[in-house]
Tab-separated table of C-alpha atoms in Angstrom:
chain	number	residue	atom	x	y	z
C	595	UNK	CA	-8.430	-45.207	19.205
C	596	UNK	CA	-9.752	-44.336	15.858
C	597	UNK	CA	-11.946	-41.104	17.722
C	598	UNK	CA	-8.421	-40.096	19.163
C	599	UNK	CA	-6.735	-40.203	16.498
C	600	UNK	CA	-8.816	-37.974	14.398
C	601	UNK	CA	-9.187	-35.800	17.234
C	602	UNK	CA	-5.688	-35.478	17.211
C	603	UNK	CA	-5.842	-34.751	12.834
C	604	UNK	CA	-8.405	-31.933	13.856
C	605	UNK	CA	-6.024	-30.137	15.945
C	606	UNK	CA	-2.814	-30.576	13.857
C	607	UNK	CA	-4.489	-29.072	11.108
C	608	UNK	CA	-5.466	-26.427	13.347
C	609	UNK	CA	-2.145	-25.693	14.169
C	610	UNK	CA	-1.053	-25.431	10.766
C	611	UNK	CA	-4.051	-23.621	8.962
C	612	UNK	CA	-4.015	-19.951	8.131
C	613	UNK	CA	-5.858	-17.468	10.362
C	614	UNK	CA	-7.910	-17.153	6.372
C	615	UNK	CA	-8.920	-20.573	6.383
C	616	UNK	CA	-9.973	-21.084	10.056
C	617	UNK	CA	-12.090	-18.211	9.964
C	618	UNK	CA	-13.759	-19.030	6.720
C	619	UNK	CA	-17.473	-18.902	7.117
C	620	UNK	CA	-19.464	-21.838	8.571
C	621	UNK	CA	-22.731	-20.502	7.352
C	622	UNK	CA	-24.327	-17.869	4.687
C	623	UNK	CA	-25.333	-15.456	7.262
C	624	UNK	CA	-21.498	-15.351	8.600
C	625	UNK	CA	-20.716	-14.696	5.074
C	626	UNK	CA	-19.001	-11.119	4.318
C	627	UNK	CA	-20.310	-8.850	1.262
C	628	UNK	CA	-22.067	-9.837	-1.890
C	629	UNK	CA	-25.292	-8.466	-0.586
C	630	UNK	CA	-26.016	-8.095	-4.592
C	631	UNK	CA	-25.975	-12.143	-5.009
C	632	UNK	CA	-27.212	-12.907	-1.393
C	633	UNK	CA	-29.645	-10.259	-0.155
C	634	UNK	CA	-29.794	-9.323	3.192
C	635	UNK	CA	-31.448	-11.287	6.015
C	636	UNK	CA	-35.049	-10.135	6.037
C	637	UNK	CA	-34.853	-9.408	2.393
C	638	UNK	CA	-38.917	-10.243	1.391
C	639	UNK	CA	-37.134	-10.337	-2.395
C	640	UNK	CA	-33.654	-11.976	-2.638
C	641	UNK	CA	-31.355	-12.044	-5.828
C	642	UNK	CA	-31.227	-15.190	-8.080
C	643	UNK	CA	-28.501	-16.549	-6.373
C	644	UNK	CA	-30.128	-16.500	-3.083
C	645	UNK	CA	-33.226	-18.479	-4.303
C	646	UNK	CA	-31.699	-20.960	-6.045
C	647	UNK	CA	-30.180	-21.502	-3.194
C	648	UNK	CA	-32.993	-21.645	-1.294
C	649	UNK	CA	-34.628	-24.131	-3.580
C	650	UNK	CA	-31.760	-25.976	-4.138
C	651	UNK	CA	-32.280	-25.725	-8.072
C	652	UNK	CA	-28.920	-24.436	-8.536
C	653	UNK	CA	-28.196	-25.399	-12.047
C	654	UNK	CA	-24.012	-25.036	-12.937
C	655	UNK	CA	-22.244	-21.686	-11.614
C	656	UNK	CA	-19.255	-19.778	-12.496
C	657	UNK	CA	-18.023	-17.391	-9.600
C	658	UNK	CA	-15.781	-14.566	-10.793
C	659	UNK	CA	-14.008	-11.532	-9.285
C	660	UNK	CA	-11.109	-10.131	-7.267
C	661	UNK	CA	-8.982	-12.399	-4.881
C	662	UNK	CA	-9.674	-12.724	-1.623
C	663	UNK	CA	-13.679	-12.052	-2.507
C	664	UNK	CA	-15.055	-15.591	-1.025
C	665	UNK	CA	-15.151	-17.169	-4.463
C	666	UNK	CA	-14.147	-20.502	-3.267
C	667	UNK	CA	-16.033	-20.402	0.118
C	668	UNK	CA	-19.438	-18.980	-1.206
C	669	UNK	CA	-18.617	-22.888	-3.701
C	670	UNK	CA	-18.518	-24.711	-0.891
C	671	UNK	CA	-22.190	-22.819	1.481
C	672	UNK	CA	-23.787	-23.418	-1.848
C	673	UNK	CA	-22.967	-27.264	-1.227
C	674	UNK	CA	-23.923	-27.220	2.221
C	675	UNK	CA	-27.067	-25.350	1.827
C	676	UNK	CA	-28.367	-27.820	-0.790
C	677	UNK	CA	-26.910	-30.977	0.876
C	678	UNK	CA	-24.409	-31.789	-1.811
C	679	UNK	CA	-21.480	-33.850	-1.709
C	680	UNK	CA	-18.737	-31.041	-2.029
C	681	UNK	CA	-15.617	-32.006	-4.079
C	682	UNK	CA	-12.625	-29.656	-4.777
C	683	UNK	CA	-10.462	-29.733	-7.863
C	684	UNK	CA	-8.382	-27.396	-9.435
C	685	UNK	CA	-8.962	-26.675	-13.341
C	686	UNK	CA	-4.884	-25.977	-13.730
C	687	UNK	CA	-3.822	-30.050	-13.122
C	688	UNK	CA	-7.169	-31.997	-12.599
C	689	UNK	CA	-6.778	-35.052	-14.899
C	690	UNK	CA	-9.568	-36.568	-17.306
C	691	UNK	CA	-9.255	-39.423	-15.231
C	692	UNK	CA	-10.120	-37.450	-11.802
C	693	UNK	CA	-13.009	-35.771	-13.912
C	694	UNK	CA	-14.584	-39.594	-14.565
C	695	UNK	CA	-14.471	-40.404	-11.155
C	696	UNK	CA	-16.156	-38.020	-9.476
C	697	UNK	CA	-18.736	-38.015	-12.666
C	698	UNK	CA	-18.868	-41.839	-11.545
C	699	UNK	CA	-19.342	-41.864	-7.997
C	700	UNK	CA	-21.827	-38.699	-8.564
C	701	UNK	CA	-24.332	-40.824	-11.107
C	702	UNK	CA	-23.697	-43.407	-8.253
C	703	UNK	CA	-24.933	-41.526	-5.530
C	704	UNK	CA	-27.935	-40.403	-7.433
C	705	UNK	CA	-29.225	-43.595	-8.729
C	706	UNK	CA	-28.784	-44.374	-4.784
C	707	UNK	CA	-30.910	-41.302	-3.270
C	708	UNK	CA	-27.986	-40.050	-1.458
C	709	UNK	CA	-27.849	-36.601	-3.574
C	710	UNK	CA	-26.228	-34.528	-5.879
C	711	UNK	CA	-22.334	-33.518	-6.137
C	712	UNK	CA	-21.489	-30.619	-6.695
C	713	UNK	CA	-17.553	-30.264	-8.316
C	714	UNK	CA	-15.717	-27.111	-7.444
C	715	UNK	CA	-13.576	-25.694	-9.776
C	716	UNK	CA	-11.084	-23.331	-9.074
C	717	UNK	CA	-9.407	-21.002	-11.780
C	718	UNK	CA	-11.878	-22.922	-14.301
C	719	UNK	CA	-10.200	-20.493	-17.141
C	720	UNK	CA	-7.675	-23.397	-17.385
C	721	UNK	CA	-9.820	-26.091	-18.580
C	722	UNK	CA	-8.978	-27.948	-21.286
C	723	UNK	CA	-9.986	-29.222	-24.335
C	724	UNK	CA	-10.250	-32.712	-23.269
C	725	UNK	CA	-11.600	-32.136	-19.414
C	726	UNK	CA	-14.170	-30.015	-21.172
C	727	UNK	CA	-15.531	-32.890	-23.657
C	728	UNK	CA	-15.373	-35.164	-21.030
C	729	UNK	CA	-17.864	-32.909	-18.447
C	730	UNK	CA	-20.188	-31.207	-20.721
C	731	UNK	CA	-22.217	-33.881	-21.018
C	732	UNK	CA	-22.772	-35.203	-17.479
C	733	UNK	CA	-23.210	-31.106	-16.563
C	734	UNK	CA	-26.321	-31.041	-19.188
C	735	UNK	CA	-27.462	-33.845	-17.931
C	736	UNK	CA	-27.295	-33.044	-14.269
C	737	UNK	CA	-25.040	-35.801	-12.659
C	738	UNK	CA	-22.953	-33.696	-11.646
C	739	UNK	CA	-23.261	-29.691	-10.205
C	740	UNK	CA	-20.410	-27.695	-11.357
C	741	UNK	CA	-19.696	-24.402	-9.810
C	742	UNK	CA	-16.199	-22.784	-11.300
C	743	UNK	CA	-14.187	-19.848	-9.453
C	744	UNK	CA	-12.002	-17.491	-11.597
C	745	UNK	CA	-10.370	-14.150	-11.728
C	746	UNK	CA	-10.661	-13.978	-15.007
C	747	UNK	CA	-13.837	-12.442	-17.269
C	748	UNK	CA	-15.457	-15.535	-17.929
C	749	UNK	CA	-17.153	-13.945	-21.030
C	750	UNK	CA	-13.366	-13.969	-22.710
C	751	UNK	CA	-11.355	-16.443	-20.508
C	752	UNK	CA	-13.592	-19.981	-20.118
C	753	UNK	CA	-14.649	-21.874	-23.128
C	754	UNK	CA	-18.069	-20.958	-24.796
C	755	UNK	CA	-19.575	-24.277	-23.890
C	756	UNK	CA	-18.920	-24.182	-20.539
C	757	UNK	CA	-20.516	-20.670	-20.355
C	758	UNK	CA	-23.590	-21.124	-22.188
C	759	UNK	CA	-24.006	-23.889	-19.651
C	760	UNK	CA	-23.817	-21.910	-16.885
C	761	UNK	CA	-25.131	-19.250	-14.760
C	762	UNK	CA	-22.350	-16.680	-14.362
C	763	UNK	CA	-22.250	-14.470	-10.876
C	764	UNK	CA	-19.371	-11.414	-9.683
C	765	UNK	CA	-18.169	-10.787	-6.749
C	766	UNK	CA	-17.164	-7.624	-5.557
C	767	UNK	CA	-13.926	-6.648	-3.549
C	768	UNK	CA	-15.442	-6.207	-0.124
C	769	UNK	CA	-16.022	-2.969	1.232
C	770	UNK	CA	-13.736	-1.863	3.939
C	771	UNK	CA	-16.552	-2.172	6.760
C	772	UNK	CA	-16.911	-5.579	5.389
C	773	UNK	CA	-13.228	-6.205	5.976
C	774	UNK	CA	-12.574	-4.459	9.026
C	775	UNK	CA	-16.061	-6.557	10.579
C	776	UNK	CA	-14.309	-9.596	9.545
C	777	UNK	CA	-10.954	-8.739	11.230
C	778	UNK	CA	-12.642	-7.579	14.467
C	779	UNK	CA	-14.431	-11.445	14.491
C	780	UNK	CA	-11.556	-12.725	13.812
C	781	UNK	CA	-9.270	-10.441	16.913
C	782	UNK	CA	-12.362	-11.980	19.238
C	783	UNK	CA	-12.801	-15.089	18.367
C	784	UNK	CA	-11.006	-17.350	20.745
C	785	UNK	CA	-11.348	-20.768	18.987
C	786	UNK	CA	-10.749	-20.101	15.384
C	787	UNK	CA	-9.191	-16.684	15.792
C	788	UNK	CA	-6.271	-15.362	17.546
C	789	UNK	CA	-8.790	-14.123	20.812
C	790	UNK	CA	-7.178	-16.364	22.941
C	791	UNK	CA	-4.337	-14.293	22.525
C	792	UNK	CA	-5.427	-11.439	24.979
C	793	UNK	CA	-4.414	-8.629	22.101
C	794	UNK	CA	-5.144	-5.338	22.240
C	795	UNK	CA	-5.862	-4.488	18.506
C	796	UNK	CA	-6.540	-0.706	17.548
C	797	UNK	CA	-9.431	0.525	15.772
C	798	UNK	CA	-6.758	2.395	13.882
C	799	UNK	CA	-4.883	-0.817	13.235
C	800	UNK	CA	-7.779	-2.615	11.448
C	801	UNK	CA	-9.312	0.487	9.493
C	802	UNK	CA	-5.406	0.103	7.538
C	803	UNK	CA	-5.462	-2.988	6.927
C	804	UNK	CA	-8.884	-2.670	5.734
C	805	UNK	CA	-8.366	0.262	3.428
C	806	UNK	CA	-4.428	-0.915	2.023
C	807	UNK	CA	-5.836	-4.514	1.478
C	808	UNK	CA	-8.351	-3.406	-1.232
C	809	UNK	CA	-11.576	-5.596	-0.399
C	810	UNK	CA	-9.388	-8.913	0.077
C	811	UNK	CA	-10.083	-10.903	2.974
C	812	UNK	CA	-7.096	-13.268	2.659
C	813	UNK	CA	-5.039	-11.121	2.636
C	814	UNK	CA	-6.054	-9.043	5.522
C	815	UNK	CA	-6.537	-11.816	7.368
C	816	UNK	CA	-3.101	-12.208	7.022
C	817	UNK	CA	-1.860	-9.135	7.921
C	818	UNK	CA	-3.698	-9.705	11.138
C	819	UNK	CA	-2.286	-12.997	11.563
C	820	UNK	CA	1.217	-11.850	11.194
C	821	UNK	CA	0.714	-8.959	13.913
C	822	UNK	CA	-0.752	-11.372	16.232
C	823	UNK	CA	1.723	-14.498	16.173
C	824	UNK	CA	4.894	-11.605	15.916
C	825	UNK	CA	3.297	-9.860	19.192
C	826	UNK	CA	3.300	-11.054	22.843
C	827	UNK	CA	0.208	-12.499	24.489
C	828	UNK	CA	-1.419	-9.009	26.327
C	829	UNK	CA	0.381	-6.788	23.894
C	830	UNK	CA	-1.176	-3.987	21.508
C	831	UNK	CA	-1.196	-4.025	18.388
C	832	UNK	CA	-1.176	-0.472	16.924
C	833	UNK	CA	-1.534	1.382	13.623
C	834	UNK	CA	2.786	1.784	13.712
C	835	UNK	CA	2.403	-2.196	14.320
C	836	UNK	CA	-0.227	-2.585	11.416
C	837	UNK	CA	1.515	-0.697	8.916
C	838	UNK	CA	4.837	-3.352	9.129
C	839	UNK	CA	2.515	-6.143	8.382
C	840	UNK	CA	1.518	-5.073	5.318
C	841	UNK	CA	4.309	-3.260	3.616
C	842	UNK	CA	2.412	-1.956	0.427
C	843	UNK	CA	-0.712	-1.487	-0.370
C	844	UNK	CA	-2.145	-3.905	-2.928
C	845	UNK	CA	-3.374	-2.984	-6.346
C	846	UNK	CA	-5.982	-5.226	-7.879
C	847	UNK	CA	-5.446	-5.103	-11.544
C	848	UNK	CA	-5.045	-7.462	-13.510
C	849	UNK	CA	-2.590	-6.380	-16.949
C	850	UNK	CA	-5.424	-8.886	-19.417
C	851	UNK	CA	-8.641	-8.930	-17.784
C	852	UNK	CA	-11.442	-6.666	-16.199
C	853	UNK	CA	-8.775	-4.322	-14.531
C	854	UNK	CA	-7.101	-3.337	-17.109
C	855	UNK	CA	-10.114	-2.783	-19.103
C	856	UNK	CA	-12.079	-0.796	-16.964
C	857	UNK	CA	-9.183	1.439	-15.981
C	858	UNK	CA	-8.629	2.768	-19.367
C	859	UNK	CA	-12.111	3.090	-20.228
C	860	UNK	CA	-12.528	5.394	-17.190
C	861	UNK	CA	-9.548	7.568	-17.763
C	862	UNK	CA	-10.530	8.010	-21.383
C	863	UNK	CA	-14.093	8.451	-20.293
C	864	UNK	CA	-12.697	11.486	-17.956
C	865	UNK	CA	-10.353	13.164	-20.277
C	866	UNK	CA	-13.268	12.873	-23.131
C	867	UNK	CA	-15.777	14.384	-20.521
C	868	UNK	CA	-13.046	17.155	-19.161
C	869	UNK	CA	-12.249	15.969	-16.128
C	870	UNK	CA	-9.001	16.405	-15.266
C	871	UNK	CA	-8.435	15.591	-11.724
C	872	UNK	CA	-10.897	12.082	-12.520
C	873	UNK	CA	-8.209	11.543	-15.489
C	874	UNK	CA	-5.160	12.048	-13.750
C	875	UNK	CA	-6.421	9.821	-10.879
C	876	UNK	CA	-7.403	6.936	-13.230
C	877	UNK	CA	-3.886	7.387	-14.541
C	878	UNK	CA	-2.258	7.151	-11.380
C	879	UNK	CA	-3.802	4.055	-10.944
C	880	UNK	CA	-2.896	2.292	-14.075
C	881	UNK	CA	0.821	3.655	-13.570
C	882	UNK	CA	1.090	2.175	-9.815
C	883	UNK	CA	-0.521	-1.011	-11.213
C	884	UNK	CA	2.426	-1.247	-13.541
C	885	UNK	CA	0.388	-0.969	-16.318
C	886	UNK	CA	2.610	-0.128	-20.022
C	887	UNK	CA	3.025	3.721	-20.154
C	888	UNK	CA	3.023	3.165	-24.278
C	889	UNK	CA	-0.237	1.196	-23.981
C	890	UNK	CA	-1.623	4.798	-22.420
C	891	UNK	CA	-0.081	6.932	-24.821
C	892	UNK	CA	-1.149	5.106	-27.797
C	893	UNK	CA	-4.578	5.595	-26.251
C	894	UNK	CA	-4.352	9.182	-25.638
C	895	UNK	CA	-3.330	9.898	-29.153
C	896	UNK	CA	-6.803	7.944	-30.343
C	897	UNK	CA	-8.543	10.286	-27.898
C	898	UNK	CA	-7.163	13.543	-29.290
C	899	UNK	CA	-8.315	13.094	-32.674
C	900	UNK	CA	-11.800	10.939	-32.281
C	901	UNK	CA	-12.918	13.581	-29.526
C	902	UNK	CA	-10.901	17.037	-29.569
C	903	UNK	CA	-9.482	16.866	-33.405
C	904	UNK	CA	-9.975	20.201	-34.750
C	905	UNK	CA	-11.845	22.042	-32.000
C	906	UNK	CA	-7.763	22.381	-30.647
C	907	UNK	CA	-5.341	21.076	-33.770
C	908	UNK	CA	-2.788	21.151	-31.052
C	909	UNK	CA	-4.309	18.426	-28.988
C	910	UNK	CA	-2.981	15.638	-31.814
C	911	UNK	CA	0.424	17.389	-31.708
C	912	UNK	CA	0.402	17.146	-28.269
C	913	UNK	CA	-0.227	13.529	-28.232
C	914	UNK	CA	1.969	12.500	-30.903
C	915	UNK	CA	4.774	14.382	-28.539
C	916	UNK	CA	3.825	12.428	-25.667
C	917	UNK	CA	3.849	9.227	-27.239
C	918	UNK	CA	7.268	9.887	-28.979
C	919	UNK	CA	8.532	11.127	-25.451
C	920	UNK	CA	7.455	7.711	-23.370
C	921	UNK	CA	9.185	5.985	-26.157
C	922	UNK	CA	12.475	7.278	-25.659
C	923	UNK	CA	12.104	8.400	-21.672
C	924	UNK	CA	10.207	5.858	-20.008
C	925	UNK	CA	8.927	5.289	-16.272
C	926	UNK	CA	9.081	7.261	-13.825
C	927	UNK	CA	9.754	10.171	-15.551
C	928	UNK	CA	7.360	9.626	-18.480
C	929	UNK	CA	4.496	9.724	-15.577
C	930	UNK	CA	4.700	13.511	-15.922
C	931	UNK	CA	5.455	13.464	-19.568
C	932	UNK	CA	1.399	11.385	-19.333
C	933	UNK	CA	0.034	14.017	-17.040
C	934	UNK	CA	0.517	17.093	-18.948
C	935	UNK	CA	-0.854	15.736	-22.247
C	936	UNK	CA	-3.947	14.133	-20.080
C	937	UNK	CA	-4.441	17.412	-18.432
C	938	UNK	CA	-4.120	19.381	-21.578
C	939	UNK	CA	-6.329	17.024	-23.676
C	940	UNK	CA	-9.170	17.259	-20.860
C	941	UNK	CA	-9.232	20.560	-21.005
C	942	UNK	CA	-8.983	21.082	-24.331
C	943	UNK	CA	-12.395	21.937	-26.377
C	944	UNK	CA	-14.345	18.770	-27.468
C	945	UNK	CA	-15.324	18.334	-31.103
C	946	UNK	CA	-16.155	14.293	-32.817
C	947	UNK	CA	-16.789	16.138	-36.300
C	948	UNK	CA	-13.628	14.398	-38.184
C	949	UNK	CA	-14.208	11.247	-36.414
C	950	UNK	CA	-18.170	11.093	-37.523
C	951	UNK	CA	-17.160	12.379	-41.008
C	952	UNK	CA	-15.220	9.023	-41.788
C	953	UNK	CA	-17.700	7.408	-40.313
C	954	UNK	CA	-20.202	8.371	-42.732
C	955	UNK	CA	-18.076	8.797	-45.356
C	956	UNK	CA	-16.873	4.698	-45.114
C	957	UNK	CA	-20.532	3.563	-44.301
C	958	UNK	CA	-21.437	5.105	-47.880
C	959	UNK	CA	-18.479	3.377	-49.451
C	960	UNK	CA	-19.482	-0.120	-48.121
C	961	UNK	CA	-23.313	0.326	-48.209
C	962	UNK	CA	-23.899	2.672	-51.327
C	963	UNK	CA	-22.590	2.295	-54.977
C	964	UNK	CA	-19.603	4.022	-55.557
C	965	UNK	CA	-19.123	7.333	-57.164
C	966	UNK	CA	-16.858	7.354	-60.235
C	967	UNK	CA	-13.889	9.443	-60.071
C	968	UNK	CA	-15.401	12.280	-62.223
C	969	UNK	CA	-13.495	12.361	-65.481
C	970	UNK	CA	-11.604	15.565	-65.169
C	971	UNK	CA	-10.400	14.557	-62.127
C	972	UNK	CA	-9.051	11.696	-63.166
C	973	UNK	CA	-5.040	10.730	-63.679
C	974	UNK	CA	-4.242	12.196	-67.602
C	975	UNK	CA	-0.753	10.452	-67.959
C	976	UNK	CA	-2.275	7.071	-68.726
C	977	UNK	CA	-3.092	5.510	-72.142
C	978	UNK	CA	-7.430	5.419	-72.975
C	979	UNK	CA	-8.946	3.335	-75.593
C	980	UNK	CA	-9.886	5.073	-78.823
C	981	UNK	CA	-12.806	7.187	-78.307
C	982	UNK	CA	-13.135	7.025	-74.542
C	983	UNK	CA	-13.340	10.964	-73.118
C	984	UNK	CA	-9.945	12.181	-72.194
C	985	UNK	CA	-9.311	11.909	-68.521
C	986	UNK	CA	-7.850	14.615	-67.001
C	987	UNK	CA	-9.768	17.266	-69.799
C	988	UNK	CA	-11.509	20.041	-68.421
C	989	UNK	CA	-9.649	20.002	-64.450
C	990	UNK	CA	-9.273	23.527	-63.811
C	991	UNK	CA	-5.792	23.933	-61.806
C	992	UNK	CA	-6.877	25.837	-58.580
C	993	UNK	CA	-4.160	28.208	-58.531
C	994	UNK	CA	-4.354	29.469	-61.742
C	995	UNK	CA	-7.459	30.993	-61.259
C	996	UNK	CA	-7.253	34.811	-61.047
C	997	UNK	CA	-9.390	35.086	-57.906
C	998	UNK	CA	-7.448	31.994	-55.933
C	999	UNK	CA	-4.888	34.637	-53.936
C	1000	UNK	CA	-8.077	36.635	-52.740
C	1001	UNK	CA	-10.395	33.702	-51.550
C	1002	UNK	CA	-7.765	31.233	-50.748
C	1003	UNK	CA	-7.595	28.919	-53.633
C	1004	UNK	CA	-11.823	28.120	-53.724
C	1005	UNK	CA	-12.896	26.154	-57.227
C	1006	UNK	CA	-16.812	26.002	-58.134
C	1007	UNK	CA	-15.851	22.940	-59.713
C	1008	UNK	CA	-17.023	19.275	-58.427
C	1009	UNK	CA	-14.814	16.521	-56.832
C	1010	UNK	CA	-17.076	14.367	-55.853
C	1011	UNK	CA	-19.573	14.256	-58.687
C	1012	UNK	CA	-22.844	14.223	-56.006
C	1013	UNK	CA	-23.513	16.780	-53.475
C	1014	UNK	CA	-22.472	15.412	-49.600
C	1015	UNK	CA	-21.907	16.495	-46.300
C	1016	UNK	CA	-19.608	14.346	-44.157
C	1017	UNK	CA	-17.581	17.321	-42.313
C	1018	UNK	CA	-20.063	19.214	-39.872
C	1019	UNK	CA	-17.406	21.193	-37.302
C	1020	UNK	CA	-19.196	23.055	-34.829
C	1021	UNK	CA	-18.888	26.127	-32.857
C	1022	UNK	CA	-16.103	25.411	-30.382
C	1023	UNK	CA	-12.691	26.028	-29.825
C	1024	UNK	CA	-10.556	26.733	-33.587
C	1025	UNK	CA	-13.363	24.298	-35.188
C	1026	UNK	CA	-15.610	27.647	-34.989
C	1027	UNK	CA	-12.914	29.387	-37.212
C	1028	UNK	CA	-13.158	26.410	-39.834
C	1029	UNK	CA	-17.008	26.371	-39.786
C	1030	UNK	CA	-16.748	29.985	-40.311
C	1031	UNK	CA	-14.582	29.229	-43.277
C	1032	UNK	CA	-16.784	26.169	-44.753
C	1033	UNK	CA	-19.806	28.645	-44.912
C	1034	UNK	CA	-17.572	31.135	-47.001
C	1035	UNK	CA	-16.238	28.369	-49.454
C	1036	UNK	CA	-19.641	27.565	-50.075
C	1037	UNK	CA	-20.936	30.892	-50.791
C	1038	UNK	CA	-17.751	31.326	-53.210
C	1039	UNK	CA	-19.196	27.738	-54.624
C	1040	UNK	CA	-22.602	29.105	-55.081
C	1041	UNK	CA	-23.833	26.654	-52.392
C	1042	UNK	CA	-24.825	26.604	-48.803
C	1043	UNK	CA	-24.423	24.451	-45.700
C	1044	UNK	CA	-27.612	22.433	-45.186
C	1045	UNK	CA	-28.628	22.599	-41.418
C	1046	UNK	CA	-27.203	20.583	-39.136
C-alpha cells in the first residue's frame, strides 16, 4: 500500500509540475551551457568547477547570473555527483532555527560515515546577520557544504564573510542553440516533455522563442509549455502560434546590479571611442530596459567634458541641453532628445587634456607642499601686521597694459610662483586653435612649451 501510494505522489506531482521543472537535467552531461565552468565531454583539461567536481573537494560555492541560467539545478548535480545529502532553503525566510538543524543532522551524518550535506541556498544576497553568525562556522569547518544561487553581484550584494569563504562561479544566459536544443528535447520527449502530445513544432517556432527569451530556459520552457497544453493533440505549432506565447521579448537587466552596470559602461565606452551606431544601440537597450533617462544624461554630460572638452566646446553645451531637456520632457520623447546628443558627442573630436590637467594639478595639491599665493597676487583689502609686505603691491592689472588690446590681454608676470604644466591640448578639433594660442602666450611670456 505504502509503494502505491507513493506511486500515486509521483504522478500527481507530475501532473502539476512545470514543463521547466520536469525537464530539469538528471545528469551533467544533459546539462545546457556553461561550457566555461563545465568543459566539454572529452575535455583532456576541464575548468575548476569541473574538477572539483570530479574529486568531490568542492569546498563552499556561490552560483551567480541571469534567471533561468541553471543556477539552482547545476546546486543540486553538484550534490549528486559527490554523493551529498542535498537540502534546499531559501536565504529570503530560512530561520536560525532551520539553519541548526540541518548543521545538526549534517555533523550527524558525518560522525556516522554516511557523507557530507550540502545546503542550497537560493537568492543567498538575503542572508542575514544572524543566519550568517550562525553558519560561518560549521562552513569553515566543513560540516556542512554550502553552495548559494543569486542574481545579484556577489562581490557587492552577499556579506564579505560569506564570500571570502567561498568559491564564486557565473553563469551565462544560454546561447540561443543552447535554448532552442533544450526546447527540441523537451517537444520529443514523451515522458517528461510534452512528446506524447503528437505536436508538430516549427523550426521557426523554437528559433523565437529562443532568440525573444534571452538565454532563459524557464522561461522558454514555458512558452513551449503554454503552446503545447493551448494546442490540440496532432496540431502545429507555428511561428504565428509562438509569437502569442510569449508576448514581449524579455530584457535582462537588472536597474542595481551587473546589468545596469555593464550597459552604461559600454555605451560610454562607444561614444568615448566614436562609435555611434554601438552607442545608440547600447542606449536603446538601457531605454527598453526602463532604465532612468536622467541617470543617462547625467552620464553623458561627464563624458563630454572628461573625453571631448575642448577639442569641440560645444559638446558640454550640448550635454547640459540634453540633460535640461529630459528634465522637463521625459520618456518617450526624451529618447530622441538622448540620441542626438549621443550621436553628436561620438562624433565629436576626442581630447582628455582638461580632465588630466586637474588630475595633476589635485595630485600636486595633496602630495606636494603647497605654493603660497604669491604676494602680489594676494587680496589687498585686508588688514597685515606691522611690517609684513603689502599684499596686493606690485599686481600689474592686465588691461592696463598698453600692449593688452594687441596680444589679447598676455602678462609676463607669475601666478603661480613655480613654473608648471598641467594643460597640454593637442592637435584636434578647436583644441588645435587653443594649443596654437598657448604657444603664442608663451612666446609673449618669454617662455616656451616643454615637449609633450
Amino acid at each position: 500500500m505504502e509503494d502505491l501510494w507513493s506511486g500515486d505522489r509521483q504522478r500527481a506531482r507530475k501532473a502539476v509540475e512545470p514543463l521547466a521543472v520536469r525537464m530539469r537535467p538528471r545528469t551533467l552531461a544533459e546539462f545546457a551551457g556553461q561550457a566555461h565552468l563545465l568543459g566539454t565531454p572529452g575535455d583532456p583539461d576541464p575548468p575548476l568547477l569541473r574538477r572539483m567536481i570530479r574529486a568531490k573537494t568542492l569546498t563552499s560555492v556561490i552560483l551567480h547570473g541571469p534567471p533561468g541560467t541553471g543556477k539552482t539545478t547545476l546546486a543540486a548535480l553538484i550534490a549528486s555527483e559527490c554523493g551529498w545529502r542535498f537540502v534546499r532553503e531559501n536565504a529570503a525566510n530560512v530561520s536560525v532555527k532551520r539553519i541548526r538543524e540541518v548543521i545538526d543532522e549534517s555533523a550527524r551524518r558525518v560522525e556516522a560515515g554516511a557523507g557530507r550535506t550540502a545546503l542550497f541556498l537560493d537568492e543567498i544576497h538575503r542572508f542575514s546577520r544572524s543566519q550568517q553568525d550562525v553558519l560561518l562556522d560549521d562552513v569553515e569547518r566543513g560540516l556542512v557544504t554550502l553552495i548559494g544561487a543569486t542574481t545579484e553581484n556577489p562581490m557587492f550584494a552577499v556579506n564579505a564573510a560569506l564570500v571570502s569563504r567561498s568559491t564564486v562561479f557565473r553563469l551565462e544566459a544560454l546561447s540561443e542553440a543552447d535554448v532552442a536544443a533544450l526546447l527540441r528535447r523537451a517537444a520529443e520527449d514523451p515522458e517528461r516533455g510534452v512528446g506524447g502530445m503528437q505536436l508538430l513544432i516549427t523550426d521557426e517556432a523554437i528559433a523565437h522563442w529562443a532568440s525573444v527569451c534571452e538565454g532563459d530556459a524557464r522561461r522558454a520552457l514555458n512558452a513551449l509549455e503554454v503552446a503545447a497544453l493551448s494546442s490540440e493533440p496532432g496540431s502545429t505549432v507555428d511561428l504565428r502560434r509562438a509569437e502569442q506565447c510569449v508576448q514581449q521579448k524579455m530584457i535582462a537587466y537588472d536597474h542595481t546590479g551587473d546589468q545596469h552596470y555593464d550597459a552604461i559602461s559600454a555605451f560610454i565606452k562607444s561614444v568615448r571611442g566614436s562609435d555611434p551606431d554601438a552607442a545608440v544601440y547600447w542606449l536603446a537597450l538601457m531605454l527598453e530596459a526602463g532604465e532612468d533617462p536622467r541617470f543617462i544624461a547625467r552620464r553623458l554630460a561627464i563624458l563630454a567634458s572628461e573625453d571631448i572638452g575642448n577639442a569641440d566646446p560645444r559638446g558640454v553645451m550640448m550635454a547640459d541641453a540634453a540633460w535640461n531637456l529630459v528634465e522637463r520632457v521625459g520618456m518617450p520623447e526624451c529618447r530622441i532628445i538622448l540620441s542626438q546628443a549621443t550621436t553628436y558627442l561620438a562624433l565629436a573630436p576626442k581630447s582628455n587634456a582638461a580632465y588630466l590637467a586637474i588630475d595633476e594639478a589635485m595630485s600636486d595639491v595633496r602630495h606636494g607642499r603647497v605654493q603660497p599665493v604669491p604676494v602680489h597676487l594676494r587680496d589687498a583689502n585686508k588688514v597685515v601686521s606691522q611690517g609684513s609686505p603689502v599684499e596686493g603691491k606690485g599686481y600689474r592689472y592686465t588691461h592696463d597694459s598698453p600692449t593688452a588690446s594687441s596680444i589679447g590681454g598676455v602678462s609676463d608676470q607669475s601666478y603661480m610662483g613655480v613654473e608648471k604644466r598641467y594643460y597640454r591640448p593637442g592637435d584636434i578639433g578647436a583644441e588645435k586653435l587653443l594649443r596654437e594660442r598657448l604657444d603664442e602666450v608663451l612666446r609673449l611670456r618669454g617662455r616656451t612649451r616643454p615637449t609633450d
